[in-house]
Amino acid sequence: MSEEKTAKIFIEGKEIELPVIVGSEGETAIDIRKLRTGYGYTTYDPGYGSTGSCQSSITFINGEKGILRYRGYPIEELAENASFEEVTYLTIYGELPNKKQLADFNAKLNSYDSIHEDMKKFFENFPLSAHPMAILSSLITALSTFNPTSDKIEDREEDILRLIAKVKTLSAYAYRKSQGLPFIYPRDELTYVQDFMSMMWRKSNSAKYEINPVLEKAINVLLILHLDHEQNCSASTVRMVGSSQGNVYTAVAAGVAALWGPLHGGANQKVLDMLKAIQDDGGDYQKYIDMAKDKSSGFRLMGFGHRVYKNFDPRATILKKAADGILKELNIQDPLLDIAKNLEKIALEDDFFVSRKLFPNVDFYSGIIYRALQIPEEMFTVMFTLGRVPGWLAQWRESREDPHFRIHRPRQIYTGPTERHFVAIDKR
Ligand code: SDX
């Protein structure tokens, strides 16, 4: 980005002048790279709320206006018009593919989506109760033992395609294992979403499986909406692990682990728990709103709030509309959707949420739709992962090719004991 203007800091009688970086959307950042080495000062920003870790051209979010774009394309247009493969191509390579590029891309993904027969043995040793996110994270790391990778640029392309292709198969297998069902093999004639559906719900490898177009469109939209979200916790984790030049499989496996947390992607499963608790409580919304407002309760309104969006999460807006349509098309009455809408209405009339700009986020409505699609709750965050892997990989590659690439190593402010000396145990 063009470097212009400067920022001045006056500290301990000194004036420090630092360069300023301006992004393509006019965001202005103070470049503090020389602050420690040049002036001996560190900044303090737990949770990195005011810290830019990188320059990126992949995803743009304007939290105040509720804007989300992948490589400049508004999320609303991509969700409405594109296939998951097209948006994956866009996110990885920076441009929407033409017909030939998309066909070649899909053919490459198809060539990678089977897993080594020995990989299947890992599934046999997990307890039936194993959460599929634990399975996914472990098996993505295990993939690196079957696909030893170099750090050569040309190998990165293959690793990226292999991971996008195999995470579809591993996710479906984690579901089949949890249901005690046989693994269904990938099929080249199906699109990414159709193949995922086939591997999830086809009775057996020889059975016919009718793709329901309503489910196919819903899953396509859900995967696109989850595809990337700039420097969120899991994407930053992938960049962090990638910064030590560890292999990309371990970086993505770490991303899965970070996404699983209930404050991040794991929230979609927690939203359902919360809506069911309200339902069991006879729809006593106020009890849960009051708990969420009482810090000592440790309870948060799951699916509400966001570090960046201080307006509606545009993905939640799309999903709220989609939920109505999908339930109607599938002829499903889900009382939890009504509970979600009532909870949202009451919360957004309460000053606690309004003053903190706590709006529904992507996780608030996604669970309702996953439920309608007959996806079990413990697979909700796996669905988030399936969408997010291409975004993580685009960010991983961007960080590896960043001219400012270096290992991530934040500093700290030490607040422990000053120097003291060892005392023998019989004198303590
Ligand atoms: C995702 O970063 C991304 O882009 C993530 C994501 C992506 O696509 O990758 O968008 C996906 O992770 C969405 C978020 C899913 N998580 C949840 O729905 C869990 C519930 N939400 C929160 O825990 C919270 O809002 C976070 C984690 C999302 C954001 O946390 P922040 O930015 O650290 O906010 P905070 O904890 O500093 O809260 C600010 C204030 C606090 O109150 P005060 O100290 O000012 O009195 O708002 C309160 C918080 O107590 N608050 C909530 C709340 N979220 C924030 N109070 C009740 N319920 C909530 N949900």
CSV table of C-alpha atoms in Angstrom, one decimal, residues 80-407:
chain,number,residue,atom,x,y,z
A,80,GLU,CA,-26.8,-15.5,-4.6
A,81,ASN,CA,-25.0,-16.2,-7.9
A,82,ALA,CA,-21.8,-18.4,-7.4
A,83,SER,CA,-20.9,-22.0,-6.7
A,84,PHE,CA,-18.7,-22.8,-3.8
A,85,GLU,CA,-16.0,-24.0,-6.2
A,86,GLU,CA,-16.1,-20.6,-8.1
A,87,VAL,CA,-15.7,-18.7,-4.8
A,88,THR,CA,-13.0,-21.0,-3.6
A,89,TYR,CA,-11.1,-20.4,-6.9
A,90,LEU,CA,-11.7,-16.6,-6.5
A,91,THR,CA,-10.4,-16.6,-2.9
A,92,ILE,CA,-7.3,-18.7,-3.7
A,93,TYR,CA,-6.3,-17.2,-7.1
A,94,GLY,CA,-7.8,-13.7,-6.8
A,95,GLU,CA,-10.1,-13.7,-9.8
A,96,LEU,CA,-13.4,-15.5,-10.7
A,97,PRO,CA,-12.6,-18.4,-13.1
A,98,ASN,CA,-13.9,-18.7,-16.6
A,99,LYS,CA,-15.5,-22.0,-17.7
A,100,LYS,CA,-12.3,-23.8,-18.6
A,101,GLN,CA,-10.4,-22.6,-15.5
A,102,LEU,CA,-13.3,-23.8,-13.3
A,103,ALA,CA,-13.5,-27.2,-15.1
A,104,ASP,CA,-9.8,-27.7,-14.7
A,105,PHE,CA,-10.0,-26.7,-11.0
A,106,ASN,CA,-12.8,-29.1,-10.3
A,107,ALA,CA,-11.0,-31.9,-12.1
A,108,LYS,CA,-7.9,-31.3,-10.0
A,109,LEU,CA,-10.0,-31.3,-6.8
A,110,ASN,CA,-11.6,-34.5,-7.9
A,111,SER,CA,-8.2,-36.1,-8.4
A,112,TYR,CA,-7.3,-35.4,-4.8
A,113,ASP,CA,-10.5,-36.2,-2.9
A,114,SER,CA,-9.9,-39.9,-2.0
A,115,ILE,CA,-8.0,-40.7,1.1
A,116,HIS,CA,-5.4,-43.5,1.6
A,117,GLU,CA,-7.1,-46.7,2.7
A,118,ASP,CA,-4.8,-46.8,5.8
A,119,MET,CA,-6.2,-43.3,6.8
A,120,LYS,CA,-9.6,-45.0,7.4
A,121,LYS,CA,-8.1,-47.1,10.2
A,122,PHE,CA,-7.7,-43.9,12.3
A,123,PHE,CA,-11.5,-43.7,12.4
A,124,GLU,CA,-11.8,-47.2,14.0
A,125,ASN,CA,-9.8,-46.1,17.1
A,126,PHE,CA,-11.8,-43.0,18.1
A,127,PRO,CA,-14.5,-43.5,20.7
A,128,LEU,CA,-18.0,-43.3,19.2
A,129,SER,CA,-18.6,-40.2,21.3
A,130,ALA,CA,-15.5,-38.5,19.7
A,131,HIS,CA,-16.4,-34.9,18.6
A,132,PRO,CA,-15.9,-34.7,14.8
A,133,MET,CA,-13.8,-31.5,15.2
A,134,ALA,CA,-11.3,-33.5,17.2
A,135,ILE,CA,-11.3,-36.2,14.6
A,136,LEU,CA,-10.9,-33.6,11.8
A,137,SER,CA,-8.0,-31.8,13.4
A,138,SER,CA,-6.1,-35.1,14.1
A,139,LEU,CA,-6.7,-36.5,10.7
A,140,ILE,CA,-5.6,-33.3,8.9
A,141,THR,CA,-2.3,-33.6,10.7
A,142,ALA,CA,-2.2,-37.3,9.9
A,143,LEU,CA,-2.7,-36.4,6.2
A,144,SER,CA,0.8,-34.9,6.3
A,145,THR,CA,2.3,-38.4,7.0
A,146,PHE,CA,0.6,-39.7,3.8
A,147,ASN,CA,1.5,-36.6,1.8
A,148,PRO,CA,5.0,-35.6,2.8
A,149,THR,CA,5.4,-32.0,1.6
A,150,SER,CA,8.3,-29.8,0.7
A,151,ASP,CA,8.2,-26.0,1.2
A,152,LYS,CA,8.7,-25.5,-2.5
A,153,ILE,CA,6.2,-23.0,-4.1
A,154,GLU,CA,5.0,-25.5,-6.7
A,155,ASP,CA,4.2,-28.0,-3.9
A,156,ARG,CA,2.1,-25.4,-2.1
A,157,GLU,CA,-0.4,-25.4,-5.0
A,158,GLU,CA,-0.8,-29.2,-4.7
A,159,ASP,CA,-1.1,-29.1,-0.9
A,160,ILE,CA,-3.8,-26.4,-1.2
A,161,LEU,CA,-5.9,-28.4,-3.7
A,162,ARG,CA,-5.3,-31.7,-1.8
A,163,LEU,CA,-6.5,-30.2,1.5
A,164,ILE,CA,-9.6,-28.6,0.1
A,165,ALA,CA,-10.5,-31.9,-1.6
A,166,LYS,CA,-9.7,-34.2,1.3
A,167,VAL,CA,-11.4,-32.1,4.0
A,168,LYS,CA,-14.7,-32.8,2.2
A,169,THR,CA,-14.1,-36.6,2.4
A,170,LEU,CA,-12.8,-36.5,6.0
A,171,SER,CA,-15.8,-34.4,7.1
A,172,ALA,CA,-18.3,-36.8,5.6
A,173,TYR,CA,-16.4,-39.8,6.9
A,174,ALA,CA,-16.4,-38.3,10.5
A,175,TYR,CA,-20.2,-38.1,10.2
A,176,ARG,CA,-20.6,-41.6,8.8
A,177,LYS,CA,-18.4,-43.1,11.5
A,178,SER,CA,-20.5,-41.3,14.2
A,179,GLN,CA,-23.6,-42.9,12.7
A,180,GLY,CA,-22.0,-46.4,12.3
A,181,LEU,CA,-22.5,-46.2,8.5
A,182,PRO,CA,-20.1,-47.4,5.8
A,183,PHE,CA,-17.9,-44.8,4.1
A,184,ILE,CA,-19.2,-43.6,0.8
A,185,TYR,CA,-16.5,-43.0,-1.9
A,186,PRO,CA,-16.2,-39.6,-3.7
A,187,ARG,CA,-17.7,-39.4,-7.2
A,188,ASP,CA,-16.1,-37.3,-10.0
A,189,GLU,CA,-19.3,-36.6,-11.8
A,190,LEU,CA,-20.7,-34.7,-8.8
A,191,THR,CA,-19.9,-31.1,-7.8
A,192,TYR,CA,-18.1,-30.4,-4.5
A,193,VAL,CA,-21.4,-29.9,-2.6
A,194,GLN,CA,-23.3,-32.7,-4.4
A,195,ASP,CA,-20.4,-35.1,-3.6
A,196,PHE,CA,-20.3,-34.0,0.0
A,197,MET,CA,-24.1,-34.7,0.2
A,198,SER,CA,-23.6,-38.1,-1.5
A,199,MET,CA,-20.9,-39.1,1.0
A,200,MET,CA,-23.0,-37.9,3.9
A,201,TRP,CA,-26.4,-39.4,3.1
A,202,ARG,CA,-26.1,-42.0,0.3
A,203,LYS,CA,-27.2,-45.4,1.9
A,204,SER,CA,-24.4,-47.4,0.4
A,205,ASN,CA,-21.8,-47.1,-2.5
A,206,SER,CA,-24.2,-49.1,-4.7
A,207,ALA,CA,-27.3,-47.2,-3.8
A,208,LYS,CA,-28.8,-44.4,-5.9
A,209,TYR,CA,-29.0,-41.0,-4.2
A,210,GLU,CA,-31.2,-38.2,-5.3
A,211,ILE,CA,-29.7,-34.7,-4.8
A,212,ASN,CA,-32.3,-32.4,-3.2
A,213,PRO,CA,-31.8,-29.1,-5.0
A,214,VAL,CA,-33.0,-27.1,-1.9
A,215,LEU,CA,-30.4,-28.8,0.3
A,216,GLU,CA,-27.7,-28.4,-2.4
A,217,LYS,CA,-28.4,-24.6,-2.7
A,218,ALA,CA,-28.5,-24.2,1.1
A,219,ILE,CA,-25.2,-26.0,1.6
A,220,ASN,CA,-23.6,-24.0,-1.3
A,221,VAL,CA,-24.7,-20.7,0.3
A,222,LEU,CA,-23.6,-21.8,3.8
A,223,LEU,CA,-20.1,-22.8,2.6
A,224,ILE,CA,-19.7,-19.6,0.7
A,225,LEU,CA,-20.7,-17.5,3.7
A,226,HIS,CA,-18.1,-19.2,5.9
A,227,LEU,CA,-15.3,-19.2,3.3
A,228,ASP,CA,-13.1,-16.5,4.8
A,229,HIS,CA,-13.3,-13.6,7.2
A,230,GLU,CA,-9.9,-11.9,7.2
A,231,GLN,CA,-7.8,-12.1,10.5
A,232,ASN,CA,-10.3,-14.0,12.7
A,233,CYS,CA,-9.0,-16.3,15.5
A,234,SER,CA,-8.6,-19.4,13.3
A,235,ALA,CA,-7.2,-17.7,10.3
A,236,SER,CA,-4.6,-15.9,12.5
A,237,THR,CA,-3.8,-19.3,14.0
A,238,VAL,CA,-3.1,-20.8,10.6
A,239,ARG,CA,-0.9,-17.8,9.8
A,240,MET,CA,0.9,-18.2,13.2
A,241,VAL,CA,1.6,-21.9,12.8
A,242,GLY,CA,2.6,-21.3,9.1
A,243,SER,CA,5.0,-18.5,10.2
A,244,SER,CA,7.4,-21.1,11.7
A,245,GLN,CA,7.4,-22.8,8.2
A,246,GLY,CA,5.7,-25.8,9.7
A,247,ASN,CA,3.8,-27.7,7.0
A,248,VAL,CA,0.5,-26.5,5.8
A,249,TYR,CA,-1.4,-29.6,7.1
A,250,THR,CA,-0.4,-28.8,10.7
A,251,ALA,CA,-1.3,-25.1,10.2
A,252,VAL,CA,-4.8,-26.1,9.0
A,253,ALA,CA,-5.2,-28.6,11.8
A,254,ALA,CA,-4.4,-25.8,14.3
A,255,GLY,CA,-7.0,-23.7,12.5
A,256,VAL,CA,-9.6,-26.4,13.1
A,257,ALA,CA,-8.7,-26.5,16.8
A,258,ALA,CA,-9.0,-22.7,17.1
A,259,LEU,CA,-12.3,-22.7,15.2
A,260,TRP,CA,-13.8,-25.3,17.5
A,261,GLY,CA,-13.9,-22.9,20.5
A,262,PRO,CA,-17.4,-21.8,21.6
A,263,LEU,CA,-16.4,-18.1,21.2
A,264,HIS,CA,-15.6,-18.8,17.6
A,265,GLY,CA,-17.0,-21.4,15.2
A,266,GLY,CA,-18.1,-23.6,18.0
A,267,ALA,CA,-20.8,-21.0,18.8
A,268,ASN,CA,-23.1,-22.4,16.1
A,269,GLN,CA,-23.6,-25.5,18.2
A,270,LYS,CA,-23.9,-23.5,21.4
A,271,VAL,CA,-26.7,-21.4,19.8
A,272,LEU,CA,-28.8,-24.4,19.4
A,273,ASP,CA,-28.2,-25.5,23.0
A,274,MET,CA,-29.3,-22.0,24.1
A,275,LEU,CA,-32.4,-22.0,22.0
A,276,LYS,CA,-33.4,-25.4,23.2
A,277,ALA,CA,-32.8,-24.3,26.9
A,278,ILE,CA,-35.1,-21.3,26.3
A,279,GLN,CA,-37.7,-23.7,24.7
A,280,ASP,CA,-37.5,-26.0,27.7
A,281,ASP,CA,-37.9,-23.0,30.0
A,282,GLY,CA,-41.2,-22.3,28.3
A,283,GLY,CA,-39.8,-19.5,26.1
A,284,ASP,CA,-38.5,-17.4,29.1
A,285,TYR,CA,-36.3,-15.2,26.9
A,286,GLN,CA,-35.9,-12.5,29.6
A,287,LYS,CA,-34.2,-15.0,31.9
A,288,TYR,CA,-31.5,-15.6,29.3
A,289,ILE,CA,-31.2,-11.9,28.3
A,290,ASP,CA,-30.8,-11.1,32.0
A,291,MET,CA,-28.2,-13.8,32.5
A,292,ALA,CA,-26.2,-12.5,29.5
A,293,LYS,CA,-26.3,-9.0,31.0
A,294,ASP,CA,-25.1,-10.3,34.4
A,295,LYS,CA,-21.3,-10.7,34.1
A,296,SER,CA,-21.1,-12.9,37.1
A,297,SER,CA,-23.3,-15.5,35.3
A,298,GLY,CA,-20.5,-16.3,32.9
A,299,PHE,CA,-23.3,-16.8,30.3
A,300,ARG,CA,-23.2,-15.1,26.9
A,301,LEU,CA,-26.0,-14.8,24.3
A,302,MET,CA,-24.4,-17.3,21.8
A,303,GLY,CA,-24.5,-16.1,18.2
A,304,PHE,CA,-24.5,-12.5,19.4
A,305,GLY,CA,-21.7,-9.9,19.2
A,306,HIS,CA,-18.6,-9.7,17.1
A,307,ARG,CA,-15.1,-8.2,17.4
A,308,VAL,CA,-15.4,-6.4,14.1
A,309,TYR,CA,-19.1,-6.1,13.2
A,310,LYS,CA,-20.7,-3.2,15.1
A,311,ASN,CA,-23.7,-3.5,12.8
A,312,PHE,CA,-25.5,-6.6,11.5
A,313,ASP,CA,-23.2,-9.4,10.3
A,314,PRO,CA,-24.2,-9.4,6.6
A,315,ARG,CA,-24.0,-13.2,6.7
A,316,ALA,CA,-26.6,-13.3,9.5
A,317,THR,CA,-28.9,-11.2,7.4
A,318,ILE,CA,-28.5,-13.6,4.5
A,319,LEU,CA,-29.0,-16.7,6.7
A,320,LYS,CA,-32.0,-15.2,8.5
A,321,LYS,CA,-33.8,-14.8,5.1
A,322,ALA,CA,-32.5,-18.2,3.9
A,323,ALA,CA,-33.8,-20.0,7.1
A,324,ASP,CA,-37.3,-18.9,6.3
A,325,GLY,CA,-37.1,-20.0,2.7
A,326,ILE,CA,-35.5,-23.4,3.4
A,327,LEU,CA,-37.9,-24.4,6.2
A,328,LYS,CA,-40.8,-23.4,3.9
A,329,GLU,CA,-39.4,-25.4,0.9
A,330,LEU,CA,-38.8,-28.4,3.1
A,331,ASN,CA,-42.1,-27.9,4.8
A,332,ILE,CA,-40.5,-27.9,8.3
A,333,GLN,CA,-41.9,-26.0,11.2
A,334,ASP,CA,-39.0,-25.4,13.6
A,335,PRO,CA,-40.1,-23.6,16.8
A,336,LEU,CA,-36.5,-22.8,17.5
A,337,LEU,CA,-36.5,-20.4,14.5
A,338,ASP,CA,-39.4,-18.5,16.1
A,339,ILE,CA,-37.5,-18.5,19.4
A,340,ALA,CA,-34.4,-17.2,17.7
A,341,LYS,CA,-36.3,-14.4,16.0
A,342,ASN,CA,-38.0,-13.4,19.3
A,343,LEU,CA,-34.7,-13.5,21.2
A,344,GLU,CA,-33.1,-11.3,18.5
A,345,LYS,CA,-36.1,-8.8,18.7
A,346,ILE,CA,-36.0,-8.6,22.5
A,347,ALA,CA,-32.2,-8.3,22.7
A,348,LEU,CA,-32.1,-5.6,20.0
A,349,GLU,CA,-34.6,-3.5,22.1
A,350,ASP,CA,-32.4,-3.8,25.2
A,351,ASP,CA,-29.9,-1.1,25.8
A,352,PHE,CA,-27.2,-3.5,27.1
A,353,PHE,CA,-27.0,-5.1,23.6
A,354,VAL,CA,-27.7,-1.9,21.6
A,355,SER,CA,-25.1,0.2,23.5
A,356,ARG,CA,-22.5,-2.5,23.0
A,357,LYS,CA,-23.5,-3.0,19.4
A,358,LEU,CA,-24.1,-6.7,19.9
A,359,PHE,CA,-26.0,-7.9,16.8
A,360,PRO,CA,-26.6,-11.5,15.6
A,361,ASN,CA,-23.5,-13.0,13.9
A,362,VAL,CA,-23.1,-15.7,11.3
A,363,ASP,CA,-23.5,-18.4,14.0
A,364,PHE,CA,-26.9,-17.2,15.1
A,365,TYR,CA,-29.0,-18.6,12.3
A,366,SER,CA,-26.7,-21.2,10.7
A,367,GLY,CA,-27.6,-23.9,13.2
A,368,ILE,CA,-31.3,-23.6,12.4
A,369,ILE,CA,-30.5,-24.3,8.8
A,370,TYR,CA,-28.1,-27.2,9.5
A,371,ARG,CA,-30.9,-28.7,11.6
A,372,ALA,CA,-33.3,-28.4,8.8
A,373,LEU,CA,-30.8,-30.1,6.5
A,374,GLN,CA,-30.7,-33.0,9.0
A,375,ILE,CA,-27.0,-32.3,9.9
A,376,PRO,CA,-26.4,-33.4,13.5
A,377,GLU,CA,-25.3,-30.6,16.0
A,378,GLU,CA,-21.9,-32.0,16.5
A,379,MET,CA,-21.3,-31.6,12.8
A,380,PHE,CA,-22.2,-27.9,12.7
A,381,THR,CA,-18.7,-26.6,13.3
A,382,VAL,CA,-17.4,-29.2,10.8
A,383,MET,CA,-19.6,-27.5,8.3
A,384,PHE,CA,-18.0,-24.2,9.3
A,385,THR,CA,-14.6,-25.8,8.8
A,386,LEU,CA,-15.6,-27.2,5.3
A,387,GLY,CA,-16.4,-23.6,4.2
A,388,ARG,CA,-13.4,-22.0,5.9
A,389,VAL,CA,-10.5,-24.2,4.7
A,390,PRO,CA,-10.1,-22.4,1.3
A,391,GLY,CA,-10.0,-19.1,3.2
A,392,TRP,CA,-7.3,-20.4,5.6
A,393,LEU,CA,-5.3,-21.7,2.7
A,394,ALA,CA,-5.5,-18.5,0.7
A,395,GLN,CA,-4.3,-16.6,3.8
A,396,TRP,CA,-1.6,-19.2,4.5
A,397,ARG,CA,-0.2,-18.9,1.0
A,398,GLU,CA,-0.5,-15.1,1.1
A,399,SER,CA,1.5,-15.0,4.4
A,400,ARG,CA,4.2,-17.4,3.0
A,401,GLU,CA,4.6,-15.2,-0.1
A,402,ASP,CA,4.5,-11.9,1.9
A,403,PRO,CA,7.7,-9.9,1.3
A,404,HIS,CA,7.5,-9.0,5.1
A,405,PHE,CA,7.2,-12.8,6.0
A,406,ARG,CA,8.8,-13.5,9.3
A,407,ILE,CA,8.0,-15.8,12.3
